Short mmCIF file of C-alpha atoms and ligand atoms in Angstrom, two decimals:
data_model
loop_
_atom_site.label_atom_id
_atom_site.label_comp_id
_atom_site.label_asym_id
_atom_site.label_seq_id
_atom_site.Cartn_x
_atom_site.Cartn_y
_atom_site.Cartn_z
CA MET A 1 133.91 129.24 184.01
CA ALA A 2 135.02 125.99 182.19
CA ARG A 3 136.84 123.49 184.08
CA LYS A 4 140.49 123.15 183.37
CA LEU A 5 141.35 119.95 181.21
CA GLN A 6 144.34 118.03 181.13
CA ILE A 7 144.91 116.53 177.77
CA THR A 8 147.60 113.88 176.82
CA VAL A 9 148.21 111.99 173.57
CA ASN A 10 149.97 108.67 173.70
CA HIS A 11 152.57 108.63 170.86
CA ASP A 12 153.15 104.80 170.89
CA LEU A 13 149.52 105.00 169.40
CA CYS A 14 148.89 108.24 167.71
CA VAL A 15 149.22 107.50 163.80
CA GLY A 16 149.02 111.21 162.72
CA ASN A 17 145.47 110.66 161.40
CA ALA A 18 144.85 114.30 162.15
CA MET A 19 141.20 113.97 162.99
CA CYS A 20 141.94 115.66 166.29
CA GLU A 21 143.29 118.67 164.58
CA THR A 22 140.49 118.86 162.05
CA ILE A 23 138.11 118.99 164.77
CA ALA A 24 139.67 120.92 167.37
CA ALA A 25 142.45 122.95 165.60
CA LYS A 26 143.09 125.38 168.16
CA VAL A 27 143.91 122.59 170.72
CA PHE A 28 145.76 119.92 168.90
CA ILE A 29 148.77 120.70 166.72
CA LEU A 30 150.91 117.96 164.78
CA ASN A 31 154.64 118.11 165.71
CA ASP A 32 157.48 117.50 163.27
CA ASP A 33 156.94 113.62 163.40
CA ARG A 34 153.18 114.49 162.49
CA GLN A 35 152.12 113.34 165.92
CA SER A 36 149.40 115.39 167.65
CA GLU A 37 150.22 117.45 170.84
CA ALA A 38 147.62 119.13 172.92
CA LYS A 39 149.42 122.41 172.97
CA TYR A 40 146.60 124.65 173.96
CA PRO A 41 144.22 122.88 176.32
CA ASP A 42 142.22 125.85 177.26
CA ALA A 43 141.58 126.94 173.47
CA ASP A 44 138.26 125.06 172.76
CA THR A 45 135.13 123.98 174.36
CA GLU A 46 135.30 120.81 176.49
CA GLU A 47 132.58 119.54 174.05
CA ASN A 48 134.86 119.93 170.95
CA ILE A 49 137.92 118.51 172.79
CA LEU A 50 135.87 115.42 173.76
CA GLU A 51 134.65 115.02 170.25
CA ALA A 52 138.10 115.14 169.03
CA ALA A 53 139.07 112.44 171.50
CA GLU A 54 136.27 110.14 170.67
CA ASN A 55 136.99 110.42 167.07
CA CYS A 56 140.90 109.57 167.23
CA PRO A 57 140.78 106.03 165.33
CA VAL A 58 143.33 104.58 167.82
CA SER A 59 141.90 106.14 171.19
CA ALA A 60 145.33 107.88 171.96
CA ILE A 61 143.78 111.04 173.56
CA LYS A 62 143.17 110.80 177.17
CA VAL A 63 141.00 113.84 178.73
CA VAL A 64 141.06 114.20 182.65
CA ASP A 65 139.47 116.75 184.77
CA ALA A 66 142.80 118.75 185.89
CA ASP A 67 141.50 119.71 189.45
CA THR A 68 139.52 116.50 190.46
CA GLY A 69 141.58 113.92 188.25
CA GLU A 70 138.46 112.49 187.05
CA THR A 71 138.94 110.69 183.48
CA LEU A 72 136.38 112.14 180.87
CA PHE A 73 137.81 110.10 178.12
CA PRO A 74 138.05 107.24 177.52
CA MET B 1 172.34 101.21 144.79
CA VAL B 2 172.30 98.04 142.67
CA THR B 3 170.32 95.16 144.39
CA THR B 4 170.38 91.42 143.57
CA VAL B 5 166.71 91.49 143.67
CA ALA B 6 165.08 90.67 140.42
CA ASP B 7 162.13 93.36 139.78
CA ASP B 8 159.45 90.90 138.72
CA MET B 9 157.13 91.09 141.79
CA PHE B 10 154.56 88.49 140.61
CA THR B 11 157.05 85.45 140.61
CA GLY B 12 155.94 82.33 142.74
CA ASP B 13 158.55 83.25 145.21
CA ALA B 14 157.83 86.75 145.74
CA ILE B 15 153.78 85.81 146.12
CA SER B 16 154.40 82.88 148.48
CA ASP B 17 157.12 84.43 150.61
CA PRO B 18 157.12 88.33 150.54
CA TYR B 19 158.99 88.41 153.69
CA SER B 20 162.14 87.45 151.88
CA TYR B 21 161.59 89.07 148.72
CA TYR B 22 160.84 92.59 150.25
CA GLY B 23 162.94 92.19 153.38
CA LYS B 24 165.74 91.89 151.04
CA LEU B 25 164.94 94.86 149.16
CA ARG B 26 164.35 96.76 152.54
CA ASP B 27 168.06 95.55 153.90
CA GLU B 28 169.76 96.12 150.29
CA ASP B 29 167.99 99.18 148.65
CA PRO B 30 165.01 100.54 150.95
CA VAL B 31 163.87 103.01 148.46
CA HIS B 32 164.33 100.99 145.24
CA TRP B 33 163.67 102.19 141.61
CA ASN B 34 161.87 99.24 139.81
CA GLU B 35 163.00 99.48 136.39
CA LEU B 36 160.63 97.10 135.18
CA TYR B 37 157.54 98.65 136.30
CA GLU B 38 158.90 102.20 136.56
CA LEU B 39 158.10 102.41 140.03
CA TRP B 40 159.53 103.35 143.37
CA VAL B 41 159.44 100.54 145.91
CA VAL B 42 159.41 101.59 149.43
CA THR B 43 160.07 98.81 152.09
CA GLY B 44 161.26 100.15 155.30
CA HIS B 45 159.26 101.25 158.30
CA ASP B 46 160.69 104.83 158.86
CA ASP B 47 160.42 105.74 155.29
CA LEU B 48 156.82 104.30 154.92
CA VAL B 49 155.74 106.34 157.98
CA TRP B 50 157.50 109.50 156.94
CA MET B 51 156.00 109.37 153.45
CA THR B 52 152.32 108.52 154.65
CA ARG B 53 152.66 111.43 157.02
CA HIS B 54 153.74 114.00 154.22
CA HIS B 55 150.61 113.67 152.21
CA GLU B 56 151.33 117.24 150.89
CA LEU B 57 154.65 115.51 149.00
CA PHE B 58 153.09 112.05 148.16
CA SER B 59 149.46 112.27 146.86
CA SER B 60 146.91 109.79 147.11
CA GLU B 61 145.38 110.85 143.96
CA PHE B 62 147.35 107.93 142.14
CA TRP B 63 144.53 107.11 139.43
CA LYS B 64 144.24 110.75 138.49
CA ARG B 65 147.82 111.72 138.41
CA ASP B 66 149.71 108.66 136.97
CA GLN B 67 150.53 109.22 133.54
CA ARG B 68 152.80 106.17 132.96
CA SER B 69 151.61 103.06 131.25
CA PRO B 70 149.93 100.47 133.43
CA TYR B 71 152.22 98.09 135.16
CA PRO B 72 152.37 95.17 134.58
CA ALA B 73 151.47 95.70 131.08
CA ILE B 74 147.71 95.14 129.96
CA ASP B 75 146.40 94.05 126.37
CA GLU B 76 146.60 97.08 124.11
CA SER B 77 143.31 96.62 123.14
CA ASP B 78 141.84 97.28 126.63
CA MET B 79 143.36 100.72 127.27
CA GLY B 80 139.69 101.90 126.79
CA LEU B 81 138.49 99.54 129.75
CA TYR B 82 141.73 100.87 131.70
CA GLN B 83 140.40 104.47 131.36
CA PHE B 84 137.01 103.50 132.44
CA MET B 85 138.45 101.68 135.62
CA ARG B 86 140.67 104.83 136.61
CA GLU B 87 137.73 107.17 136.11
CA PHE B 88 135.68 105.02 138.67
CA PHE B 89 138.55 104.77 141.21
CA MET B 90 139.22 108.50 141.02
CA ASP B 91 135.73 108.92 142.96
CA TRP B 92 136.76 106.92 145.81
CA PHE B 93 137.47 109.27 148.71
CA ILE B 94 140.65 107.24 149.57
CA GLN B 95 142.11 108.50 146.33
CA HIS B 96 141.76 112.35 147.32
CA ASP B 97 144.02 114.74 148.78
CA ARG B 98 143.29 117.57 151.33
CA PRO B 99 140.95 119.41 151.54
CA VAL B 100 138.42 117.18 149.59
CA HIS B 101 139.73 114.08 151.52
CA THR B 102 138.93 115.35 155.02
CA ASP B 103 135.54 116.61 153.93
CA GLN B 104 134.51 113.46 152.29
CA ARG B 105 135.99 111.16 155.02
CA LYS B 106 134.21 113.16 157.68
CA VAL B 107 130.67 112.09 156.23
CA VAL B 108 131.41 108.67 157.74
CA HIS B 109 134.32 108.89 160.01
CA LYS B 110 132.62 109.04 163.22
CA TRP B 111 130.36 106.01 162.48
CA PHE B 112 133.74 104.14 162.71
CA ASN B 113 135.07 105.52 166.06
CA PRO B 114 135.70 103.12 168.78
CA ASN B 115 132.39 104.14 170.63
CA SER B 116 130.35 103.75 167.45
CA MET B 117 131.77 100.30 166.81
CA GLU B 118 131.14 99.02 170.28
CA LEU B 119 127.68 98.83 169.36
CA TRP B 120 128.20 96.23 166.58
CA ARG B 121 129.93 93.82 168.96
CA PRO B 122 126.87 91.85 169.90
CA MET B 123 126.04 91.12 166.13
CA VAL B 124 129.90 90.14 165.46
CA ARG B 125 129.70 87.77 168.36
CA SER B 126 126.47 86.17 167.00
CA VAL B 127 128.03 85.66 163.63
CA ILE B 128 131.08 84.15 164.89
CA LYS B 129 128.82 81.66 166.93
CA ASP B 130 126.76 80.75 163.99
CA CYS B 131 129.90 79.97 161.65
CA LEU B 132 131.74 78.00 164.63
CA ASP B 133 128.73 75.99 165.59
CA GLU B 134 128.34 74.81 162.12
CA ALA B 135 132.22 73.77 161.90
CA ASP B 136 131.78 72.05 165.19
CA ALA B 137 129.15 69.64 163.97
CA SER B 138 131.86 68.36 161.55
CA GLY B 139 135.05 68.90 163.25
CA HIS B 140 136.36 70.59 160.23
CA MET B 141 136.40 73.77 158.32
CA ASP B 142 138.10 75.61 155.68
CA VAL B 143 138.93 78.47 157.67
CA MET B 144 138.95 80.81 154.65
CA ARG B 145 135.46 79.71 153.21
CA ASP B 146 133.62 78.94 156.43
CA PHE B 147 134.71 81.45 158.80
CA ALA B 148 137.26 84.33 157.73
CA THR B 149 135.12 85.05 154.56
CA PRO B 150 131.50 85.09 155.83
CA LEU B 151 132.15 86.82 158.97
CA PRO B 152 133.45 90.16 157.86
CA LEU B 153 131.35 90.07 154.77
CA PHE B 154 128.36 89.42 156.80
CA VAL B 155 129.14 92.37 159.03
CA ILE B 156 129.70 95.05 156.58
CA ALA B 157 126.65 94.10 154.48
CA GLN B 158 124.55 94.22 157.81
CA MET B 159 126.12 97.63 158.69
CA MET B 160 125.42 98.93 155.26
CA GLY B 161 121.73 97.85 155.24
CA MET B 162 122.27 95.45 152.37
CA PRO B 163 119.89 92.65 152.07
CA HIS B 164 121.42 89.53 153.46
CA TYR B 165 120.65 87.36 150.32
CA ASP B 166 123.07 89.92 148.33
CA ARG B 167 126.25 88.92 150.03
CA LYS B 168 127.23 86.14 147.52
CA PHE B 169 126.86 88.82 144.74
CA ILE B 170 128.95 91.43 146.97
CA ARG B 171 131.59 88.29 147.29
CA SER B 172 131.47 87.53 143.67
CA MET B 173 132.10 91.06 142.68
CA ALA B 174 134.98 91.32 145.32
CA GLU B 175 136.50 88.30 143.77
CA LYS B 176 136.60 90.00 140.26
CA LEU B 177 137.73 93.38 141.63
CA LEU B 178 140.74 91.41 143.18
CA PHE B 179 142.21 91.49 139.68
CA ILE B 180 143.25 95.14 140.56
CA GLY B 181 146.48 93.76 142.35
CA ARG B 182 147.12 90.97 139.69
CA GLY B 183 149.46 90.74 136.93
CA GLU B 184 147.60 89.02 134.01
CA THR B 185 147.32 91.08 130.80
CA ASP B 186 143.63 90.84 130.26
CA ARG B 187 142.73 91.66 134.03
CA MET B 188 141.00 94.77 132.84
CA GLN B 189 138.07 92.65 131.56
CA PRO B 190 137.02 90.90 134.96
CA LEU B 191 137.73 94.37 136.66
CA THR B 192 135.63 96.56 134.71
CA GLU B 193 132.80 93.79 134.49
CA ALA B 194 132.61 93.82 138.19
CA ILE B 195 132.56 97.79 138.51
CA LYS B 196 129.83 98.01 136.12
CA GLU B 197 127.66 95.37 137.72
CA PHE B 198 128.24 96.91 141.17
CA ILE B 199 127.38 100.29 140.12
CA GLU B 200 124.14 98.87 138.49
CA TYR B 201 123.21 97.26 141.80
CA LEU B 202 124.02 100.12 144.05
CA THR B 203 122.39 102.82 142.13
CA PRO B 204 118.80 102.21 143.12
CA LEU B 205 119.76 101.39 146.61
CA VAL B 206 121.38 104.75 146.78
CA GLU B 207 118.55 106.41 145.23
CA GLU B 208 116.08 104.78 147.67
CA LYS B 209 118.16 105.97 150.57
CA ALA B 210 118.86 109.28 149.37
CA ALA B 211 115.24 110.00 149.25
CA LYS B 212 114.50 109.21 152.74
CA PRO B 213 115.75 110.92 155.96
CA VAL B 214 119.18 109.58 157.11
CA ASP B 215 118.89 106.53 159.26
CA GLU B 216 121.99 106.59 161.51
CA ASN B 217 122.04 102.86 161.95
CA ASP B 218 122.48 102.40 158.09
CA LEU B 219 125.94 103.49 156.72
CA LEU B 220 124.46 103.42 153.34
CA SER B 221 121.92 106.17 154.22
CA VAL B 222 124.82 107.88 156.14
CA LEU B 223 126.92 108.01 152.99
CA ALA B 224 123.96 109.11 150.91
CA SER B 225 123.49 111.96 153.21
CA GLY B 226 126.85 113.26 152.00
CA GLU B 227 125.47 114.38 148.92
CA LYS B 228 122.90 116.75 150.77
CA THR B 229 125.58 118.51 152.57
CA GLY B 230 127.54 118.75 149.30
CA ALA B 231 130.49 116.84 150.33
CA LEU B 232 129.83 114.13 147.76
CA THR B 233 128.33 113.66 144.58
CA ARG B 234 125.75 111.03 143.51
CA ASP B 235 128.51 109.11 141.60
CA GLU B 236 130.89 109.44 144.48
CA VAL B 237 128.41 108.07 147.14
CA VAL B 238 127.94 104.97 144.97
CA ALA B 239 131.72 104.59 144.53
CA ASP B 240 132.46 105.06 148.03
CA ALA B 241 129.87 102.41 149.12
CA ILE B 242 131.68 100.05 146.73
CA LEU B 243 134.89 101.09 148.66
CA LEU B 244 133.34 100.33 151.92
CA LEU B 245 131.94 97.16 151.00
CA LEU B 246 135.24 95.78 149.52
CA ALA B 247 137.75 97.21 152.15
CA GLY B 248 135.33 96.33 154.89
CA HIS B 249 135.54 92.69 154.06
CA GLU B 250 138.69 91.76 151.72
CA THR B 251 141.04 92.73 154.15
CA THR B 252 139.51 91.25 157.51
CA ILE B 253 139.35 88.09 155.86
CA ASN B 254 143.14 87.91 155.85
CA LEU B 255 143.52 88.90 159.11
CA ILE B 256 141.34 86.09 160.50
CA CYS B 257 143.02 83.56 158.26
CA ASN B 258 146.56 84.40 158.33
CA GLY B 259 146.20 84.99 161.92
CA THR B 260 144.71 81.51 162.53
CA LEU B 261 147.55 79.99 160.41
CA ALA B 262 150.21 81.74 162.52
CA PHE B 263 148.65 80.29 165.59
CA THR B 264 148.52 76.72 164.19
CA GLN B 265 152.34 77.15 163.42
CA HIS B 266 153.12 78.58 166.71
CA PRO B 267 151.46 76.38 169.37
CA GLU B 268 153.50 77.82 172.34
CA GLN B 269 151.73 81.27 171.40
CA TRP B 270 148.38 79.29 171.16
CA LYS B 271 148.92 78.04 174.64
CA ILE B 272 149.57 81.78 175.84
CA LEU B 273 146.39 83.14 174.10
CA LYS B 274 144.20 80.42 175.35
CA GLU B 275 145.60 80.66 179.01
CA GLY B 276 145.30 84.51 178.71
CA ARG B 277 148.23 85.10 181.05
CA LEU B 278 149.15 88.54 179.86
CA GLU B 279 148.99 91.81 181.53
CA GLU B 280 146.92 95.05 180.27
CA PRO B 281 146.45 95.30 177.42
CA ASP B 282 145.00 91.62 177.51
CA ALA B 283 146.32 88.71 175.59
CA ILE B 284 143.45 88.88 172.90
CA THR B 285 144.43 92.54 172.13
CA ARG B 286 148.05 91.87 172.06
CA ALA B 287 147.70 88.91 169.89
CA THR B 288 145.49 90.52 167.35
CA GLU B 289 148.23 93.30 166.76
CA GLU B 290 150.88 90.77 166.41
CA CYS B 291 148.71 89.07 163.86
CA LEU B 292 148.34 92.22 162.14
CA ARG B 293 152.07 92.96 162.22
CA TYR B 294 153.43 89.28 161.52
CA ASP B 295 151.35 88.52 158.37
CA PRO B 296 149.61 91.64 157.47
CA PRO B 297 146.62 91.44 155.26
CA VAL B 298 147.39 94.33 153.05
CA LYS B 299 150.90 93.97 151.69
CA SER B 300 151.18 97.25 149.70
CA ILE B 301 149.74 100.66 148.87
CA GLN B 302 150.37 103.31 145.97
CA ARG B 303 151.14 106.92 145.84
CA VAL B 304 152.34 109.40 143.35
CA ALA B 305 154.88 112.31 144.13
CA SER B 306 153.01 115.71 143.65
CA VAL B 307 156.40 117.49 143.70
CA ASP B 308 160.00 116.55 143.75
CA ALA B 309 160.63 115.07 147.03
CA GLU B 310 163.54 113.30 148.90
CA LEU B 311 162.98 110.02 150.56
CA GLY B 312 165.71 107.93 152.14
CA GLY B 313 168.31 109.60 150.09
CA LYS B 314 166.75 109.40 146.76
CA LEU B 315 165.28 112.08 144.61
CA ILE B 316 161.83 111.12 143.81
CA ARG B 317 160.44 113.25 140.86
CA GLU B 318 157.05 114.75 140.60
CA GLY B 319 154.75 112.39 138.92
CA ASP B 320 156.75 109.37 139.95
CA ARG B 321 154.62 106.49 141.04
CA ILE B 322 155.58 104.56 144.65
CA ARG B 323 154.43 101.37 146.13
CA TRP B 324 155.16 101.04 149.90
CA PHE B 325 155.14 97.59 151.38
CA ILE B 326 153.58 96.96 154.91
CA SER B 327 154.99 93.39 154.79
CA SER B 328 158.70 94.36 154.90
CA ALA B 329 157.88 97.46 157.11
CA ASN B 330 156.34 95.46 159.82
CA ARG B 331 159.39 93.10 159.65
CA ASP B 332 162.12 95.92 159.83
CA PRO B 333 164.66 95.04 162.53
CA LYS B 334 165.22 98.70 163.02
CA LYS B 335 161.70 99.06 164.52
CA HIS B 336 160.79 95.67 165.87
CA ASP B 337 163.19 93.40 167.88
CA ASN B 338 163.21 89.74 166.33
CA PRO B 339 160.94 90.86 163.85
CA ASP B 340 160.35 87.44 162.13
CA THR B 341 159.35 85.95 165.52
CA PHE B 342 155.60 85.47 166.10
CA ASP B 343 155.41 86.75 169.77
CA ILE B 344 152.10 87.89 170.93
CA SER B 345 153.34 89.51 174.11
CA ARG B 346 154.99 92.15 172.08
CA TRP B 347 153.98 95.54 173.39
CA PRO B 348 153.72 98.50 172.02
CA ASN B 349 153.22 96.96 168.60
CA THR B 350 153.77 99.89 166.16
CA HIS B 351 153.13 97.89 163.08
CA VAL B 352 151.67 99.82 159.99
CA ALA B 353 149.10 97.15 158.85
CA PHE B 354 146.58 100.01 158.74
CA GLY B 355 149.01 102.42 156.96
CA SER B 356 149.44 106.20 158.86
CA GLY B 357 148.69 109.49 158.48
CA ILE B 358 145.60 111.15 157.20
CA HIS B 359 144.66 108.05 155.34
CA HIS B 360 145.24 105.71 158.24
CA CYS B 361 142.45 102.91 157.89
CA LEU B 362 138.78 103.99 158.34
CA GLY B 363 137.79 100.56 159.43
CA ALA B 364 140.60 99.87 161.85
CA THR B 365 138.37 99.68 164.91
CA LEU B 366 135.96 97.44 163.13
CA ALA B 367 138.74 95.03 161.71
CA ARG B 368 140.34 94.82 165.05
CA LEU B 369 136.92 94.17 166.90
CA GLU B 370 136.22 91.31 164.37
CA GLY B 371 139.79 89.94 164.77
CA GLN B 372 139.80 89.93 168.57
CA GLU B 373 136.35 88.42 168.70
CA ALA B 374 137.29 85.65 166.27
CA PHE B 375 140.41 84.62 167.84
CA LYS B 376 138.83 84.81 171.36
CA ALA B 377 136.12 82.51 170.23
CA LEU B 378 138.74 80.04 168.62
CA ALA B 379 140.68 80.30 171.88
CA GLU B 380 137.78 79.63 174.07
CA ARG B 381 136.30 76.68 171.92
CA TYR B 382 139.33 74.50 170.79
CA ASP B 383 142.47 72.90 172.39
CA ASN B 384 143.83 72.18 168.90
CA ILE B 385 143.51 73.62 165.59
CA LYS B 386 145.56 71.37 163.15
CA VAL B 387 146.21 72.42 159.46
CA GLU B 388 145.15 69.60 157.16
CA THR B 389 147.42 70.43 154.35
CA ASN B 390 151.19 70.98 153.62
CA GLU B 391 150.77 73.36 150.73
CA PHE B 392 149.72 76.97 151.05
CA GLU B 393 148.74 78.70 148.01
CA TYR B 394 148.21 82.76 147.98
CA GLN B 395 146.26 84.94 145.57
CA PRO B 396 148.93 86.18 142.93
CA SER B 397 148.20 89.81 144.27
CA ILE B 398 150.87 92.35 145.25
CA THR B 399 147.95 94.19 147.19
CA PHE B 400 146.57 91.45 149.49
CA ARG B 401 148.31 88.70 151.54
CA SER B 402 145.45 86.25 150.72
CA LEU B 403 145.37 82.28 151.29
CA LYS B 404 143.13 80.36 148.69
CA THR B 405 142.08 77.89 151.30
CA LEU B 406 142.89 76.85 154.90
CA PRO B 407 141.52 73.49 155.82
CA VAL B 408 141.90 72.55 159.28
CA SER B 409 140.56 70.14 161.96
CA LEU B 410 139.15 71.26 165.36
CA THR B 411 139.39 69.65 168.56
C1 HEM C 1 142.54 93.98 158.72
C2 HEM C 1 141.95 94.76 158.12
C3 HEM C 1 142.16 95.90 157.30
C4 HEM C 1 143.50 96.33 157.06
C5 HEM C 1 144.78 95.55 156.99
C6 HEM C 1 143.39 97.47 156.32
C7 HEM C 1 144.34 98.34 155.85
C8 HEM C 1 144.25 99.61 155.31
C9 HEM C 1 145.30 100.35 154.74
C10 HEM C 1 146.70 100.00 154.77
C11 HEM C 1 144.86 101.44 154.62
C12 HEM C 1 145.56 102.86 154.22
C13 HEM C 1 145.46 103.32 152.64
C14 HEM C 1 146.21 104.54 152.39
O1 HEM C 1 147.05 105.18 152.92
O2 HEM C 1 146.07 104.81 151.04
C15 HEM C 1 143.47 101.64 154.74
C16 HEM C 1 142.49 102.51 154.34
C17 HEM C 1 141.04 102.63 154.64
N1 HEM C 1 140.33 101.46 154.85
FE1 HEM C 1 141.10 99.73 155.85
N2 HEM C 1 141.93 97.92 156.38
C18 HEM C 1 141.31 96.94 157.08
C19 HEM C 1 139.81 97.05 157.42
C20 HEM C 1 138.98 97.99 156.86
C21 HEM C 1 137.49 97.92 157.03
C22 HEM C 1 136.93 96.77 157.92
C23 HEM C 1 137.17 98.95 156.63
C24 HEM C 1 135.48 99.30 156.71
C25 HEM C 1 134.81 99.80 155.95
C26 HEM C 1 137.90 99.67 156.00
C27 HEM C 1 138.02 100.94 155.22
C28 HEM C 1 139.16 101.71 154.71
C29 HEM C 1 138.92 102.99 154.02
C30 HEM C 1 137.56 103.60 153.77
C31 HEM C 1 140.21 103.35 153.97
C32 HEM C 1 140.57 104.77 153.50
C33 HEM C 1 140.77 105.77 154.39
C34 HEM C 1 141.19 107.32 153.90
O3 HEM C 1 141.77 107.17 152.85
O4 HEM C 1 141.04 108.07 154.59
N3 HEM C 1 139.30 99.09 156.08
N4 HEM C 1 143.08 100.55 155.10
S1 SF4 C 2 143.20 111.77 165.76
FE1 SF4 C 2 144.60 110.49 167.08
S2 SF4 C 2 145.83 109.54 165.82
FE2 SF4 C 2 145.09 111.28 164.80
S3 SF4 C 2 146.50 112.85 165.39
FE3 SF4 C 2 145.21 113.00 166.71
S4 SF4 C 2 145.64 111.83 168.44
FE4 SF4 C 2 147.04 111.21 166.59
#
């Protein structure tokens, strides 16, 4: 089974570029301020989620292994 | 509301001190109808962010959709050139809305992400070293000519696989294309000349790259691969190559030059930078963000309303054109404490120098990297950077905040 991820988006940084939503639309949803929220962290593969995080132009997305606490990105 | 600010945005005062001119507008009438140019002028931080994040209301297809006559006016006999220029700019991916914009940006997006950009850091450092070694020999430089311009120009040309001897050509084309933000009635002449020459120069290069398998270390080759996937036409590949070459240096030039000027005018901030005494994020990172906020390289960008929409209590009609000003948004007291103070410790620094929303600058990570490395190298090498002039002359552009020269002595 895929490991559980804890995904956070830093809203001091997020500029609503929406690349995360483009790459992993099932996970990242833009809120009313058009900032990203990782609403459904289990809804896509780890690979896609990490790709979304890597392609955030301001590195606002942090991905952590929910069980071990290991940082997967950045 | 009626404001006391006159509508001519090209006066000497508005060019030399945009902070007073657009700041007054922001305080008196933040969504202002400029009667002279038939244009909405948006100057506050919150309105700017709201607008750029509502791309479904405010279209980026400015050159395609704008039906009004050019502002400021141009020579009647140049309307054909104006049309030619519009059609060229329409091909830029920055000038598209969703879904086309997303498909086109994706062709190059990941090559500009933070991890990809790290690979270029050693190259950026070596260009900086070359520039400053040369300046050290004399103890003087014109920051604009000898440092701020060659650095980003070399870097983007290198990334795009351009032969190095073509940098002069690229720069001279860029200088003519700068007329886009100016007010001369005959500005279509240099503009369209540069577009034609640029296309002529790039077409065979693109042809060559398109015929070969994609080379991941060459952005022009990556762009050309967009043709194979159907995201871009050949004309669009050529146009976007010009966009990357221009946006890739015309902007960062001003970050380095304006930032250096700010440090020379604030010796106590220079001291903090040199001593590096700030917590995570470090002094260089914070300082670069503050330079971007305090004297932003790009002053303004355009949109056109794609439907009737309300902004800051005003009704913007479908088809109305809009210009949003970063200069005043970055000094908005509702967003930033002591906005007119240059304070490199400021954090978080939520400036909008790179815009916001789906068109947020593709090259932001590259520009940050270049700015950080440039300021770091200056701080490591010099105790004192002294400006050798009392007069600061800026390009008469409403798009760029660009000094003509910045002579300094270095000790
Ligand atoms: C300090 C330097 C820079 C500043 C201040 C800056 C500013 C901006 C701004 C304000 C926008 C938003 C335009 C809009 O919303 O319509 C933008 C977009 C863009 N910038 Fe930059 N820029 C800089 C450096 C660069 C560099 C180095 C590149 C590299 C190639 C670049 C390429 C682009 C591109 C391609 C877009 C269009 C993005 C899109 O439409 O999705 N910029 N930039
Ligand atoms: S890609 Fe980054 S900046 Fe863009 S919406 Fe997602 S988190 Fe925000």
